[in-house]
Coordinates of C-alpha atoms and ligand atoms in Angstrom, one line a residue:
X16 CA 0.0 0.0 0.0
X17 CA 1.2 3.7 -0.7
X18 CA 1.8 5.3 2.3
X19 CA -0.5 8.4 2.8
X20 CA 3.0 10.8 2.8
X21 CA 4.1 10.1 -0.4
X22 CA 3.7 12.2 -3.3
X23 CA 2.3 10.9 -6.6
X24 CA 4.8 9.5 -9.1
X25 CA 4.2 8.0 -13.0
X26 CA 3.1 4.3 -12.9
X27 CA 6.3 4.1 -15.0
X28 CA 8.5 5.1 -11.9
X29 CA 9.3 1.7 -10.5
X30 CA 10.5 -0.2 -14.0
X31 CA 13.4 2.3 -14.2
X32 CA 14.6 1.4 -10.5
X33 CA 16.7 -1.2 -12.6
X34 CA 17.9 1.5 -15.4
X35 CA 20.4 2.7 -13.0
X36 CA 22.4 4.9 -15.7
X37 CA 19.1 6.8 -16.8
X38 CA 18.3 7.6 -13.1
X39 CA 21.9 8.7 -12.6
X40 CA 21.4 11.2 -15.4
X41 CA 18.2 12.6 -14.4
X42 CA 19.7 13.0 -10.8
X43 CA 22.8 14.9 -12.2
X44 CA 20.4 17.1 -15.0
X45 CA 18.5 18.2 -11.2
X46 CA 21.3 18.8 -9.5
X47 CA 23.1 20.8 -12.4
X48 CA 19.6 22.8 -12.2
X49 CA 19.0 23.1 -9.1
X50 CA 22.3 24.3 -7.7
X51 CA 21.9 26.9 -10.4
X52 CA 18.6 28.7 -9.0
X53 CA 18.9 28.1 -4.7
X54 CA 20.7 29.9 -2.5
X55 CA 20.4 26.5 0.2
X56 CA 19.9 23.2 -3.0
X57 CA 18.9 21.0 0.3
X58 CA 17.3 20.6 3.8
X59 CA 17.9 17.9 6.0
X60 CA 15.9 17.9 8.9
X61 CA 16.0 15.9 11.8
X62 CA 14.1 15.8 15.4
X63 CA 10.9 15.0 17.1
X64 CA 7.1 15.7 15.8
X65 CA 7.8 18.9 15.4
X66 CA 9.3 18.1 12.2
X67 CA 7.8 14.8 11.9
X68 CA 6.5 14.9 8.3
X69 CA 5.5 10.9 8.2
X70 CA 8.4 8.6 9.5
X71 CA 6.7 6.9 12.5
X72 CA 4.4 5.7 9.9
X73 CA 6.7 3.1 8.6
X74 CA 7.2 1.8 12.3
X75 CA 4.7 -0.5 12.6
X76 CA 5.4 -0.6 16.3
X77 CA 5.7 3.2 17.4
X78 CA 2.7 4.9 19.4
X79 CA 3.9 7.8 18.3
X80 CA 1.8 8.5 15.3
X81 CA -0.5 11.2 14.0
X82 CA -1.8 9.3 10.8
X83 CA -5.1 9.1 11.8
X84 CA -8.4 12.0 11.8
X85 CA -8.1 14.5 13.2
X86 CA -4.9 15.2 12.2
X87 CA -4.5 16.5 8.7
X88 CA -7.9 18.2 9.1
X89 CA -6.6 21.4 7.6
X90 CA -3.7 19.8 4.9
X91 CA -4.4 19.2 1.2
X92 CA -7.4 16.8 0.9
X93 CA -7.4 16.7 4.6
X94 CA -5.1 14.5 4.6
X95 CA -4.0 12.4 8.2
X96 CA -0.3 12.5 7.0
X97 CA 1.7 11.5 9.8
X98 CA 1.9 14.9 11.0
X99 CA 0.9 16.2 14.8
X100 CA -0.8 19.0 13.0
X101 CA -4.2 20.4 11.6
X102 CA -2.1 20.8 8.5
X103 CA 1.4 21.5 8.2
X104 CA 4.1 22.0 10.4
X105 CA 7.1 24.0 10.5
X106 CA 9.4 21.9 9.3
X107 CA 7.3 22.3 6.2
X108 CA 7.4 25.8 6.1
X109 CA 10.7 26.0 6.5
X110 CA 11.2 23.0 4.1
X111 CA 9.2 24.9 1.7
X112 CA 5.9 24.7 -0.1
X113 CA 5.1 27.6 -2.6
X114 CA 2.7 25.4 -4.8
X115 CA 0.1 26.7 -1.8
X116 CA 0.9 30.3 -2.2
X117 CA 2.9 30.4 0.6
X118 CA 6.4 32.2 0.2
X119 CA 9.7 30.9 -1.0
X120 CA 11.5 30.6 2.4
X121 CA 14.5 28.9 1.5
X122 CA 14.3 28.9 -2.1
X123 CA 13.1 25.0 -1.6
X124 CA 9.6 23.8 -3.6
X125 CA 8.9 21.9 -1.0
X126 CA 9.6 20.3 2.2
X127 CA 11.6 17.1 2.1
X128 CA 9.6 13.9 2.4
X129 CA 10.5 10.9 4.9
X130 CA 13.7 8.8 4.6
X131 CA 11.6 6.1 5.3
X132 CA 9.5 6.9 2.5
X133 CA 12.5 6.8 0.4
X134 CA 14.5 4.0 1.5
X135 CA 14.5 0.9 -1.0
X136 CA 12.9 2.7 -3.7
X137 CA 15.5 3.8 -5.9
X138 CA 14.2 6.1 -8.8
X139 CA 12.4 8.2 -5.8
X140 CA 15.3 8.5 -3.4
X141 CA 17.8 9.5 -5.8
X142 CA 15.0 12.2 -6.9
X143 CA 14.6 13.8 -3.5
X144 CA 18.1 13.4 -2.1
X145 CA 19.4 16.4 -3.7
X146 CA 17.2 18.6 -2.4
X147 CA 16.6 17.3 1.1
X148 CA 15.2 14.4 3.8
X149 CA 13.5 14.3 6.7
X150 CA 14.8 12.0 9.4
X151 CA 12.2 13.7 12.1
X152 CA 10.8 11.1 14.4
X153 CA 8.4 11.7 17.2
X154 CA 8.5 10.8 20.5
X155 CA 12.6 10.6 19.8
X156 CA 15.2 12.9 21.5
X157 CA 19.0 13.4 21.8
X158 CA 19.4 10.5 23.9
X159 CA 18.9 6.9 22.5
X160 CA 16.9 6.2 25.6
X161 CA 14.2 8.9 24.9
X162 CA 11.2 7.2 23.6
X163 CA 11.7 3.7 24.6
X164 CA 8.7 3.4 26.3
X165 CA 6.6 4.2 22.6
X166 CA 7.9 0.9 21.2
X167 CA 9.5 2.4 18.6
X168 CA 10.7 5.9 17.5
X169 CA 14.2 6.9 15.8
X170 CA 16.7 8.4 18.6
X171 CA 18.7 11.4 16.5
X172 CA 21.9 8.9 16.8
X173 CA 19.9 6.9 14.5
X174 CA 18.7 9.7 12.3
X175 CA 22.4 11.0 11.7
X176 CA 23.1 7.3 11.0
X177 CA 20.6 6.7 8.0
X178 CA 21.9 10.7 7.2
X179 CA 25.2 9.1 6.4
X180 CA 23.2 6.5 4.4
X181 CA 21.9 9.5 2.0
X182 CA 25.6 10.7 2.2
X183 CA 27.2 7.8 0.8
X184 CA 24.2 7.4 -1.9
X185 CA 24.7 11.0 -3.3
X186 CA 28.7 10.1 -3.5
X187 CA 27.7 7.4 -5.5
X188 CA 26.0 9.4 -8.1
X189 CA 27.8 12.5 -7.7
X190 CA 31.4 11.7 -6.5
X191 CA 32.9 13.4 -3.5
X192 CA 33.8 16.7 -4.4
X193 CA 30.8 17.5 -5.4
X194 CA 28.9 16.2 -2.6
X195 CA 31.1 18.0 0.0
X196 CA 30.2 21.3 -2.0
X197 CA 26.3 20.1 -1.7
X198 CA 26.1 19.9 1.8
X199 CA 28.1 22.5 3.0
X200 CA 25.5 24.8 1.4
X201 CA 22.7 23.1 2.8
X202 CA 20.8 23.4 5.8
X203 CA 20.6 21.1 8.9
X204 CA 17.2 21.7 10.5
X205 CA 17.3 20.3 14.2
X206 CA 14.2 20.5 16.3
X207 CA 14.4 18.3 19.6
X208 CA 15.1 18.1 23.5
X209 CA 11.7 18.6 24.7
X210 CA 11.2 14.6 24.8
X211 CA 14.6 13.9 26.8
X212 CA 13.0 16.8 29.7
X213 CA 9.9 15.4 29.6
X214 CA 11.3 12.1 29.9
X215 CA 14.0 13.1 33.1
X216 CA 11.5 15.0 34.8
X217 CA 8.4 12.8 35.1
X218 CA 10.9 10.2 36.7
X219 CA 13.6 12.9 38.5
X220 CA 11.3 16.2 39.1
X221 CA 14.0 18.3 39.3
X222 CA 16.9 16.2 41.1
X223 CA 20.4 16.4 39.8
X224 CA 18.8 18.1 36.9
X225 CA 22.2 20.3 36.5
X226 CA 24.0 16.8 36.2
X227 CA 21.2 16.1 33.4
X228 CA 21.5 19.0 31.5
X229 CA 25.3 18.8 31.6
X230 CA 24.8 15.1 29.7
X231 CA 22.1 16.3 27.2
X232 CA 24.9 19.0 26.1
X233 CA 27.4 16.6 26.3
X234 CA 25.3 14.5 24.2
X235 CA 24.4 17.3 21.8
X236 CA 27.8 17.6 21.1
X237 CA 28.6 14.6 19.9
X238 CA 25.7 14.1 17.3
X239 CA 26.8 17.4 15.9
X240 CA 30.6 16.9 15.8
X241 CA 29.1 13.7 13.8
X242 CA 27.0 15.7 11.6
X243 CA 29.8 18.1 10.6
X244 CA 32.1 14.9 9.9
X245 CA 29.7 13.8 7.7
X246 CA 29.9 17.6 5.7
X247 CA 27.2 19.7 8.2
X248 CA 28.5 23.4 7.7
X249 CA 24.8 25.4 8.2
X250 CA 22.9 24.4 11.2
X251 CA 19.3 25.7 11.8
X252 CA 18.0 24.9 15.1
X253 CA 15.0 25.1 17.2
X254 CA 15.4 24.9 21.0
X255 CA 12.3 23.9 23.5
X256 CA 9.5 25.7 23.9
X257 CA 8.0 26.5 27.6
X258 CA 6.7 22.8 27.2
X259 CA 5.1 23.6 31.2
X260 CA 2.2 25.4 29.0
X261 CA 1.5 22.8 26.5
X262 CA -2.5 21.6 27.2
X263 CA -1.5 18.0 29.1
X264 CA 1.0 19.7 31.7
X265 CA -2.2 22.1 32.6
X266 CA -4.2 19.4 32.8
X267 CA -2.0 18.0 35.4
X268 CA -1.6 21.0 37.6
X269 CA -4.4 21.7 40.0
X270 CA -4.0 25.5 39.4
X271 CA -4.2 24.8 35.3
X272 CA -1.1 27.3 34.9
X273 CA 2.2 26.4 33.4
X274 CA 4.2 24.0 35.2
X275 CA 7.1 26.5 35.8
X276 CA 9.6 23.8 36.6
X277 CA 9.7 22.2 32.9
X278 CA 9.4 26.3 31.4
X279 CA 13.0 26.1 33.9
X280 CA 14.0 23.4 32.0
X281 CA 13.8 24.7 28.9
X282 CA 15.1 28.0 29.3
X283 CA 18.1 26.2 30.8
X284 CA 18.2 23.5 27.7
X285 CA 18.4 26.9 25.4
X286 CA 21.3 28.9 27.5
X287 CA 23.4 25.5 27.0
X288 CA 22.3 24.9 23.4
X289 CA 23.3 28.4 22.7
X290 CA 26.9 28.0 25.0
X291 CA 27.5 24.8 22.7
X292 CA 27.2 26.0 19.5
X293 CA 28.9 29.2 20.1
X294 CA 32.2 26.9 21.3
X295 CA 31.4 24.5 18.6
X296 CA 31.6 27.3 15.7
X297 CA 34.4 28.6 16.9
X298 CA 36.1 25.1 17.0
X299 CA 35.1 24.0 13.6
X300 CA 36.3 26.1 10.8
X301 CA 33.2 26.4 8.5
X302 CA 30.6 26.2 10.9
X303 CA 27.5 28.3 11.2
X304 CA 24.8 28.2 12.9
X305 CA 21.8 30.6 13.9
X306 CA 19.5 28.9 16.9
X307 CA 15.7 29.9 17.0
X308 CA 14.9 30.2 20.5
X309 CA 11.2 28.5 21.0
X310 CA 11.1 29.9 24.2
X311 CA 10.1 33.4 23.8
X312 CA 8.7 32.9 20.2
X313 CA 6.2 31.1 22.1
X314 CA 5.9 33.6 25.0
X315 CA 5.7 36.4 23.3
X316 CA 2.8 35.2 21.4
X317 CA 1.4 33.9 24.8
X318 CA 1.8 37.5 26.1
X319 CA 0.7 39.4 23.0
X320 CA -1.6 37.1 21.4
X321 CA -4.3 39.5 19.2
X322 CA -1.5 40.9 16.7
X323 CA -1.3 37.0 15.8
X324 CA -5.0 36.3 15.8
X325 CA -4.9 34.3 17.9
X326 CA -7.7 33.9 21.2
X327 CA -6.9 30.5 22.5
X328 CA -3.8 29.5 24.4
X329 CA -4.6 27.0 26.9
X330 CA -7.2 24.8 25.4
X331 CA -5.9 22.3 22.7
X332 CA -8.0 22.7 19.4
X333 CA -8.4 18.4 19.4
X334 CA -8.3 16.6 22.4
X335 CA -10.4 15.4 25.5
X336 CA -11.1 16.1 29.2
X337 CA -9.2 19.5 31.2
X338 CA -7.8 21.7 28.7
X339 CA -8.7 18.9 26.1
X340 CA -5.2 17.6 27.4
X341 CA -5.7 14.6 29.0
X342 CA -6.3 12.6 25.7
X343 CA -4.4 12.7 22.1
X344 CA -6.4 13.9 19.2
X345 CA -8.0 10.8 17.9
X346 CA -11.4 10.8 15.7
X347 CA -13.6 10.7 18.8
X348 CA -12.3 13.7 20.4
X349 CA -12.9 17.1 20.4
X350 CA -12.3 19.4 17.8
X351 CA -13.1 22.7 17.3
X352 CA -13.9 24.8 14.3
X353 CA -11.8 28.1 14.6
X354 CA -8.6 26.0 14.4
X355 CA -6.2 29.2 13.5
X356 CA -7.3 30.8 16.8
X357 CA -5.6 28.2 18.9
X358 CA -2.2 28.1 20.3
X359 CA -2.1 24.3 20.4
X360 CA -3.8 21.7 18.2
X361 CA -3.3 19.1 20.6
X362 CA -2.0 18.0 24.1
X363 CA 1.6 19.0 22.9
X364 CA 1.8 20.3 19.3
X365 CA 0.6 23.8 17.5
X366 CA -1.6 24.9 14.9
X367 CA -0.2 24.9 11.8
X368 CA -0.9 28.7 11.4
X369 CA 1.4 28.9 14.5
X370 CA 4.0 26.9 12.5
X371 CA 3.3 29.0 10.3
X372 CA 4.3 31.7 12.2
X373 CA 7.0 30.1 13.8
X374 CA 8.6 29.4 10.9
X375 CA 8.2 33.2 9.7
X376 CA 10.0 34.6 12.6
X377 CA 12.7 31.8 12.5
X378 CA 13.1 33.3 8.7
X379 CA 13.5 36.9 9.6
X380 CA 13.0 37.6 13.2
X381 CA 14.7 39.6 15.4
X382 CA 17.8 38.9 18.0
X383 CA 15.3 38.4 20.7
X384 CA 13.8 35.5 18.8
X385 CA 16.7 33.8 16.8
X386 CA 20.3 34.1 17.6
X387 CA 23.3 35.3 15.9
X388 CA 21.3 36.1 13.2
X389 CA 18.0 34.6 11.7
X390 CA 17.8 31.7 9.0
X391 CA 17.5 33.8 5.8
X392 CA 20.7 34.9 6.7
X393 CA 22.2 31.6 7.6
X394 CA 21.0 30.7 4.5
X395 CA 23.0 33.6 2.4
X396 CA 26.4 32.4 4.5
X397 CA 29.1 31.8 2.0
Ligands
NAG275 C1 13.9 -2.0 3.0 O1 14.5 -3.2 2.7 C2 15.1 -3.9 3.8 C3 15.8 -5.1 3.3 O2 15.0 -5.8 2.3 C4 14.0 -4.2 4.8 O3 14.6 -4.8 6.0 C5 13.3 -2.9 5.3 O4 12.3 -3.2 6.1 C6 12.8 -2.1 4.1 N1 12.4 -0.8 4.5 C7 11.2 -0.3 4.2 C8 10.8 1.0 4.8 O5 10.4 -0.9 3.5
NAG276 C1 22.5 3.9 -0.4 O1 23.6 3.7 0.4 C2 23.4 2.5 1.2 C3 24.6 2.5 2.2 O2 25.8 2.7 1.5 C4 23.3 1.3 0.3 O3 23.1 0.2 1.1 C5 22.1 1.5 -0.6 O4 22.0 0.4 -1.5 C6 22.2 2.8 -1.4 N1 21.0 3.0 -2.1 C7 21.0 3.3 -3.4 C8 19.7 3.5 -4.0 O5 22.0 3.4 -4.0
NAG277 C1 16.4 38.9 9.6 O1 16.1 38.6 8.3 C2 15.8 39.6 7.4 C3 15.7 39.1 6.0 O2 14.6 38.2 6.0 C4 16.8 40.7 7.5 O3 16.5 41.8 6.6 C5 16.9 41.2 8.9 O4 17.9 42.2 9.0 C6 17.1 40.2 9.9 N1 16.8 40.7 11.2 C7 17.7 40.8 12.2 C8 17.2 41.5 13.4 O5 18.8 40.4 12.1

């Protein structure tokens, strides 16, 4: 069966899997093309369901999944896609679609589709690879042990693994110079670290949480000293929100506000983010990185909420019981009608018109919002 993620493709597709040669010359014709009109030719991204865009749907075991109603209420065809969204999420507006009117972000047609969705279908992977994939898993985190309890998500470890997998196919059509000079111009999209808090705190509260950010770092590290091995030069990354205001942490606190302690957490998981990759870029000749900080894009809308049109922000759009956070959006819960009014569409994710916006201020915002500078000019970095 065709997964729901994939796009369409000519019946014809699948008989030139074994007319290697012809598929090595369309791939080089696109690439020749592409590289011409782009300032970034591709976008990996890897993380959690933020930038999920399908993956857990080809693990038959995750409960991590989205690809049912009402998910994908508000996407093309309303289709449930895999995505914890009404629609799209940022990693698709940063990916980019303009067939939907929206505006060229990073000069990309599209956003990437799943490795998964790639992976032994030849004609298709070498089609996509050269402008971007999408590793994003939910439920996963930095830590390999993030997740475990879902049965099966893909830890980032595993992401930059099958990441190295795409590396080694484009070397085989391209060679290695060229493939060097293809990914240093791309962009690395990283959205994750809200799983490995949530995980840590609902076992630890807030013991030896210094000790556990001091790991996560540590951790951090490593997958991106991997990365830039494997020819990372431009990193975009999003850091955690105040994941204390997300619809199921109300729901647990008898007062319904944010649960301040996990809003610590993440403030804390952006001052070391930030701490890394300014000692990292300084280390690694080549390396750029500008770091969109989740945190007060989200607050400030919290604070300031009408310039955004927005009128809900504790109540998820889909879900059950307080704050319709107690339950995942599945097709007997709630759902309300003015989705692009809400903060969150469910228990932990936004609207797509807040990845929307998101996405937008990662783009062009201000210092406040996305430090050193903001992804259209990571993007121009030479
Ligand atoms: C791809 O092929 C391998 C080997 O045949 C198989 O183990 C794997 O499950 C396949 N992956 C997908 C996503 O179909
Ligand atoms: C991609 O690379 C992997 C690992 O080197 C290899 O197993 C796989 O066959 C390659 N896929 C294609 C389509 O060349
Ligand atoms: C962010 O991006 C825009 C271009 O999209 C640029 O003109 C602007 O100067 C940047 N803003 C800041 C505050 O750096």
């Amino acid at each position: 069966m065709e997964p729901a993620v994939s796009q369409p493709e000519p019946p014809m597709a699948k008989s030139w899997i074994s007319s290697s040669s012809l598929v090595l010359l369309l791939s080089l014709a696109m690439v020749t093309l592409h590289l011409a009109d782009a300032t970034v030719p591709a976008i990996f991204i890897l993380g959690d369901s933020t930038a999920d865009v399908g993956t857990n749907n080809y693990l038959p075991e995750s409960t991590a999944r989205a690809d049912f109603p009402f998910n994908g209420i508000d996407f093309p065809f309303s289709r449930p896609t895999g995505r914890f969204s009404n629609g799209f999420n940022s990693a698709d507006y940063l990916g980019m679609y303009n067939w939907q009117g929206y505006s060229k972000l990073m000069g990309q047609r599209r956003s990437p589709p799943p490795f998964l969705s790639l992976q032994n279908k030849t004609s298709r992977l070498m089609k996509h690879i050269v402008r971007g994939v999408n590793f994003a898993s939910g439920g996963s985190g930095l830590l390999d042990t993030t997740g475990l309890s879902l049965g099966r998500v893909i830890p980032l470890g595993e992401q930059i693994q099958q990441f190295a997998t795409v590396r080694n196919n484009l070397t085989a059509v391209m060679g290695p110079a060229a493939t060097e000079s293809l990914l240093s111009k791309s962009v690395f999209l990283i959205s994750i670290g809200s799983n490995d808090i949530f995980n840590y705190y609902s076992s630890n509260g807030n013991s030896n949480k210094e000790e556990f950010l001091i790991a996560l770092k540590s951790k951090y590290e490593d997958h991106l000293k991997n990365l830039f091995n494997l020819g990372a030069r431009k990193f975009g990354i999003i850091s955690v929100p105040p994941i204390g205001c997300c619809p199921s942490l109300r729901a647990l606190n008898p007062t319904g506000g944010c649960v301040e302690d996990l809003n610590d957490y993440a403030r804390a998981f952006f001052s070391t983010t930030e701490a890394l990759f300014s000692k990292l870029s300084s280390e690694f000749k080549g390396m750029t990185y500008s770091l969109g900080n989740a945190y007060e894009m989200t607050m400030n809308v919290i604070e300031n909420p009408l310039p955004f049109g927005l009128k809900e922000l504790k109540t998820a759009c889909c879900g059950a019981g307080k704050f319709n956070g107690e339950s995942p959006c599945v097709p007997t819960a709630n759902i309300c009608s003015n989705r692009d009014e809400y903060l969150f569409w469910d228990l932990y994710h936004p609207t797509q018109a807040v990845a929307e916006l998101a996405a937008l201020t990662l783009y062009g915002g201000a210092l406040r919002f996305v430090t050193p500078f903001n992804f259209s000019q990571l993007a121009e970095v030479n």
